């Protein structure tokens, strides 16, 4: 299993210590949650913070934009050195064009679905993306409980990917811990995002290792 710890649950007063911890860990990515207070009812951090993080983080950056019109920010996301740019299908009108622009900028394109957005909405884009990020909670806040229906969505998405010949990876975001992580792995997830489960623990490295060991 690949693991993408979410910085949202980190201690923002000691960001460099938190990034050092991630650099020294077995994490595969660092997940960065950008919120605008419009698409989601919360505001997290913006580009000045992302730039600072990008300067010291040695893990590939997995940027999750919970903002309206994410296509306006593609060059700025690229400038921080992001490997993956995730946009919500509910937040961009011309999704195909946005995916093309993300590729032209030299990043992997991830498309993200809110809990009530069906997997079937991906039928005409699945072959063009490197990743699908399924929200297993309503976006905006860490520390929520996984919505159980996500497990059915993971299985449905796995079938869609296999049928279409797409190479997209399946990433899950929200309410991940060792128990839900095991169920998500069995359903077909490739990457688990984990915020509070990792950063809220006395030994975050062992939490990352536990999720890494799931298959
Ligand atoms: C929620 C964010 C998540 C969040 C997950 O809107 O997209 O990445 O940090 O937090 P946990 O793992 O605590 O549910
Ligand atoms: Zn996220």
CSV table of C-alpha atoms and ligand atoms in Angstrom, one decimal:
chain,number,residue,atom,x,y,z
A,1,UNK,CA,0.0,0.0,0.0
A,2,UNK,CA,1.1,3.5,-0.7
A,3,UNK,CA,0.6,6.1,2.0
A,4,UNK,CA,0.1,9.9,1.8
A,5,UNK,CA,0.0,11.5,5.2
A,6,UNK,CA,-2.1,14.7,5.2
A,7,UNK,CA,-0.4,17.8,6.6
A,8,UNK,CA,-3.8,19.2,7.6
A,9,UNK,CA,-3.4,17.3,10.9
A,10,UNK,CA,0.1,18.4,11.6
A,11,UNK,CA,1.2,21.0,14.2
A,12,UNK,CA,1.4,24.1,12.1
A,13,UNK,CA,3.5,25.9,14.7
A,14,UNK,CA,6.3,23.3,14.1
A,15,UNK,CA,5.9,22.6,10.4
A,16,UNK,CA,9.6,22.0,9.7
A,17,UNK,CA,9.7,19.4,12.4
A,18,UNK,CA,6.7,17.7,11.0
A,19,UNK,CA,8.2,17.7,7.5
A,20,UNK,CA,11.5,16.3,8.8
A,21,UNK,CA,9.4,13.5,10.3
A,22,UNK,CA,7.7,12.8,7.0
A,23,UNK,CA,11.1,12.9,5.1
A,24,UNK,CA,12.5,10.3,7.5
A,25,UNK,CA,9.4,8.1,7.3
A,26,UNK,CA,8.3,5.4,4.9
A,27,UNK,CA,5.5,7.6,3.5
A,28,UNK,CA,5.2,7.6,-0.3
A,29,UNK,CA,3.8,11.2,-0.7
A,30,UNK,CA,2.8,14.2,1.4
A,31,UNK,CA,-0.8,15.1,1.0
A,32,UNK,CA,-1.5,18.9,1.0
A,33,UNK,CA,-5.1,20.1,1.5
A,34,UNK,CA,-5.9,23.5,0.1
A,35,UNK,CA,-9.3,24.9,1.0
A,36,UNK,CA,-10.9,28.2,-0.1
A,37,UNK,CA,-13.9,28.6,2.2
A,38,UNK,CA,-16.2,28.5,-0.8
A,39,UNK,CA,-16.0,25.0,-2.2
A,40,UNK,CA,-15.7,23.7,1.3
A,41,UNK,CA,-16.7,25.4,4.6
A,42,UNK,CA,-13.2,25.8,5.9
A,43,UNK,CA,-9.9,27.6,4.9
A,44,UNK,CA,-6.6,25.7,5.4
A,45,UNK,CA,-3.4,27.2,3.9
A,46,UNK,CA,-2.4,28.7,0.6
A,47,UNK,CA,0.6,29.1,-1.7
A,48,UNK,CA,3.0,30.8,0.6
A,49,UNK,CA,2.8,27.8,3.0
A,50,UNK,CA,2.8,25.3,0.1
A,51,UNK,CA,6.0,26.9,-1.3
A,52,UNK,CA,7.7,26.7,2.1
A,53,UNK,CA,6.7,23.1,2.5
A,54,UNK,CA,7.8,22.3,-1.1
A,55,UNK,CA,11.3,23.7,-0.3
A,56,UNK,CA,12.0,21.3,2.5
A,57,UNK,CA,9.8,18.2,1.7
A,58,UNK,CA,11.7,15.4,-0.1
A,59,UNK,CA,8.6,13.2,-0.7
A,60,UNK,CA,6.5,13.7,-3.8
A,61,UNK,CA,3.7,16.3,-3.2
A,62,UNK,CA,0.1,15.1,-3.6
A,63,UNK,CA,-1.9,18.4,-3.8
A,64,UNK,CA,-5.6,18.2,-3.1
A,65,UNK,CA,-7.4,21.4,-4.1
A,66,UNK,CA,-10.8,21.9,-2.4
A,67,UNK,CA,-11.3,25.2,-4.3
A,68,UNK,CA,-13.5,26.4,-7.0
A,69,UNK,CA,-12.0,26.9,-10.5
A,70,UNK,CA,-8.8,24.9,-9.7
A,71,UNK,CA,-7.7,25.4,-13.3
A,72,UNK,CA,-6.7,28.9,-12.4
A,73,UNK,CA,-3.9,27.7,-10.2
A,74,UNK,CA,-2.2,25.0,-12.3
A,75,UNK,CA,1.1,26.9,-12.8
A,76,UNK,CA,1.3,27.8,-9.1
A,77,UNK,CA,0.8,24.2,-8.1
A,78,UNK,CA,3.5,23.2,-10.6
A,79,UNK,CA,5.8,25.9,-9.2
A,80,UNK,CA,5.9,24.3,-5.8
A,81,UNK,CA,7.1,21.0,-7.3
A,82,UNK,CA,3.9,19.0,-7.1
A,83,UNK,CA,3.8,15.6,-8.6
A,84,UNK,CA,0.1,15.1,-8.4
A,85,UNK,CA,-2.6,17.8,-8.8
A,86,UNK,CA,-6.1,16.7,-7.6
A,87,UNK,CA,-9.1,18.6,-8.7
A,88,UNK,CA,-12.7,18.0,-7.7
A,89,UNK,CA,-15.0,17.1,-10.6
A,90,UNK,CA,-17.6,19.3,-8.8
A,91,UNK,CA,-15.4,22.3,-8.9
A,92,UNK,CA,-14.2,22.6,-12.5
A,93,UNK,CA,-16.7,23.0,-15.4
A,94,UNK,CA,-14.4,21.8,-18.2
A,95,UNK,CA,-12.8,18.8,-16.6
A,96,UNK,CA,-11.2,17.3,-19.7
A,97,UNK,CA,-9.6,20.6,-20.5
A,98,UNK,CA,-8.3,21.0,-16.9
A,99,UNK,CA,-6.8,17.5,-17.0
A,100,UNK,CA,-5.0,18.3,-20.3
A,101,UNK,CA,-3.6,21.5,-18.8
A,102,UNK,CA,-2.3,19.7,-15.8
A,103,UNK,CA,-0.5,17.3,-18.1
A,104,UNK,CA,0.9,20.1,-20.2
A,105,UNK,CA,2.3,21.6,-17.0
A,106,UNK,CA,4.1,18.3,-16.4
A,107,UNK,CA,2.0,16.9,-13.5
A,108,UNK,CA,0.0,13.8,-12.9
A,109,UNK,CA,-3.7,14.5,-13.0
A,110,UNK,CA,-6.0,13.3,-10.2
A,111,UNK,CA,-9.8,13.7,-10.3
A,112,UNK,CA,-11.6,13.8,-7.0
A,113,UNK,CA,-15.2,12.8,-6.1
A,114,UNK,CA,-17.2,14.0,-3.2
A,115,UNK,CA,-19.1,11.2,-1.3
A,116,UNK,CA,-22.4,11.8,-3.2
A,117,UNK,CA,-20.8,12.0,-6.6
A,118,UNK,CA,-21.1,8.7,-8.5
A,119,UNK,CA,-18.2,6.7,-9.9
A,120,UNK,CA,-20.1,6.7,-13.2
A,121,UNK,CA,-19.3,10.4,-13.6
A,122,UNK,CA,-15.7,9.2,-14.4
A,123,UNK,CA,-16.6,7.1,-17.4
A,124,UNK,CA,-15.5,9.6,-20.0
A,125,UNK,CA,-12.4,10.8,-18.2
A,126,UNK,CA,-11.0,7.6,-16.6
A,127,UNK,CA,-8.6,6.8,-19.4
A,128,UNK,CA,-7.0,10.3,-19.3
A,129,UNK,CA,-6.1,10.4,-15.6
A,130,UNK,CA,-3.3,8.9,-13.5
A,131,UNK,CA,-5.3,8.9,-10.3
A,132,UNK,CA,-8.8,9.1,-8.8
A,133,UNK,CA,-9.2,10.5,-5.3
A,134,UNK,CA,-12.3,9.2,-3.6
A,135,UNK,CA,-13.5,11.3,-0.6
A,136,UNK,CA,-14.6,9.0,2.1
A,137,UNK,CA,-15.8,12.0,4.2
A,138,UNK,CA,-17.3,15.3,3.3
A,139,UNK,CA,-14.3,17.5,2.5
A,140,UNK,CA,-13.3,20.4,4.7
A,141,UNK,CA,-12.2,18.8,8.0
A,142,UNK,CA,-9.9,16.2,9.3
A,143,UNK,CA,-10.8,13.7,12.0
A,144,UNK,CA,-14.1,12.5,10.6
A,145,UNK,CA,-15.5,8.9,10.4
A,146,UNK,CA,-15.2,7.1,7.1
A,147,UNK,CA,-18.5,6.9,5.2
A,148,UNK,CA,-19.1,3.1,4.8
A,149,UNK,CA,-20.6,3.4,1.2
A,150,UNK,CA,-17.0,4.4,0.1
A,151,UNK,CA,-16.1,0.7,0.2
A,152,UNK,CA,-18.7,0.0,-2.5
A,153,UNK,CA,-17.4,2.9,-4.5
A,154,UNK,CA,-13.9,1.6,-4.4
A,155,UNK,CA,-15.0,-1.8,-5.7
A,156,UNK,CA,-17.1,-0.1,-8.5
A,157,UNK,CA,-14.1,2.1,-9.4
A,158,UNK,CA,-11.8,-0.8,-9.5
A,159,UNK,CA,-14.2,-2.5,-12.0
A,160,UNK,CA,-14.4,0.6,-14.1
A,161,UNK,CA,-10.6,0.9,-14.2
A,162,UNK,CA,-10.1,-2.7,-15.1
A,163,UNK,CA,-12.7,-2.6,-17.8
A,164,UNK,CA,-11.5,0.6,-19.4
A,165,UNK,CA,-7.8,-0.4,-19.4
A,166,UNK,CA,-7.0,2.8,-17.5
A,167,UNK,CA,-3.9,2.8,-15.4
A,168,UNK,CA,-5.4,5.2,-12.8
A,169,UNK,CA,-4.5,4.6,-9.1
A,170,UNK,CA,-7.2,4.7,-6.5
A,171,UNK,CA,-6.6,7.0,-3.5
A,172,UNK,CA,-8.9,7.3,-0.5
A,173,UNK,CA,-9.2,10.4,1.7
A,174,UNK,CA,-10.8,10.7,5.1
A,175,UNK,CA,-11.3,8.5,8.2
A,176,UNK,CA,-8.4,6.2,7.4
A,177,UNK,CA,-7.0,4.1,10.2
A,178,UNK,CA,-5.6,0.6,10.5
A,179,UNK,CA,-9.1,-0.9,10.5
A,180,UNK,CA,-10.7,1.1,7.7
A,181,UNK,CA,-7.4,0.9,5.9
A,182,UNK,CA,-7.5,-2.9,5.8
A,183,UNK,CA,-11.1,-2.8,4.4
A,184,UNK,CA,-10.1,-0.2,1.8
A,185,UNK,CA,-7.0,-2.3,0.8
A,186,UNK,CA,-9.2,-5.3,0.3
A,187,UNK,CA,-11.7,-3.3,-1.8
A,188,UNK,CA,-8.9,-2.2,-4.1
A,189,UNK,CA,-7.4,1.0,-2.9
A,190,UNK,CA,-3.8,1.8,-4.0
A,191,UNK,CA,-3.0,4.9,-1.8
A,192,UNK,CA,-4.4,5.8,1.6
A,193,UNK,CA,-4.4,9.4,2.8
A,194,UNK,CA,-4.2,9.7,6.6
A,195,UNK,CA,-4.2,12.8,8.7
A,196,UNK,CA,-5.2,12.5,12.3
A,197,UNK,CA,-4.3,8.7,12.4
A,198,UNK,CA,-0.6,9.7,11.6
A,199,UNK,CA,-0.1,13.1,13.1
A,200,UNK,CA,-2.2,12.5,16.1
A,201,UNK,CA,-0.1,9.6,17.2
A,202,UNK,CA,2.9,9.6,19.6
A,203,UNK,CA,4.8,7.5,17.0
A,204,UNK,CA,3.7,8.6,13.5
A,205,UNK,CA,6.3,6.5,11.8
A,206,UNK,CA,4.8,3.3,13.2
A,207,UNK,CA,1.3,4.4,12.0
A,208,UNK,CA,2.7,5.0,8.5
A,209,UNK,CA,4.4,1.6,8.6
A,210,UNK,CA,1.1,-0.1,9.7
A,211,UNK,CA,-0.7,1.4,6.7
A,212,UNK,CA,2.2,0.6,4.4
A,213,UNK,CA,2.0,-3.1,5.4
A,214,UNK,CA,-1.7,-3.4,4.2
A,215,UNK,CA,-2.2,-5.2,0.9
B,1,LIG,C1,-10.5,16.5,4.4
B,1,LIG,C2,-9.1,16.4,3.8
B,1,LIG,C3,-8.3,15.2,4.3
B,1,LIG,C4,-8.1,15.2,5.8
B,1,LIG,C5,-8.1,13.8,6.2
B,1,LIG,O1,-11.2,17.5,3.7
B,1,LIG,O2,-9.2,16.3,2.4
B,1,LIG,O3,-7.1,15.0,3.6
B,1,LIG,O4,-6.8,15.8,6.2
B,1,LIG,O5,-8.1,13.7,7.6
B,1,LIG,P1,-8.3,12.4,8.5
B,1,LIG,O6,-7.3,11.4,8.0
B,1,LIG,O7,-8.1,12.9,9.9
B,1,LIG,O8,-9.7,12.0,8.2
B,2,LIG,ZN1,-7.3,15.6,1.2
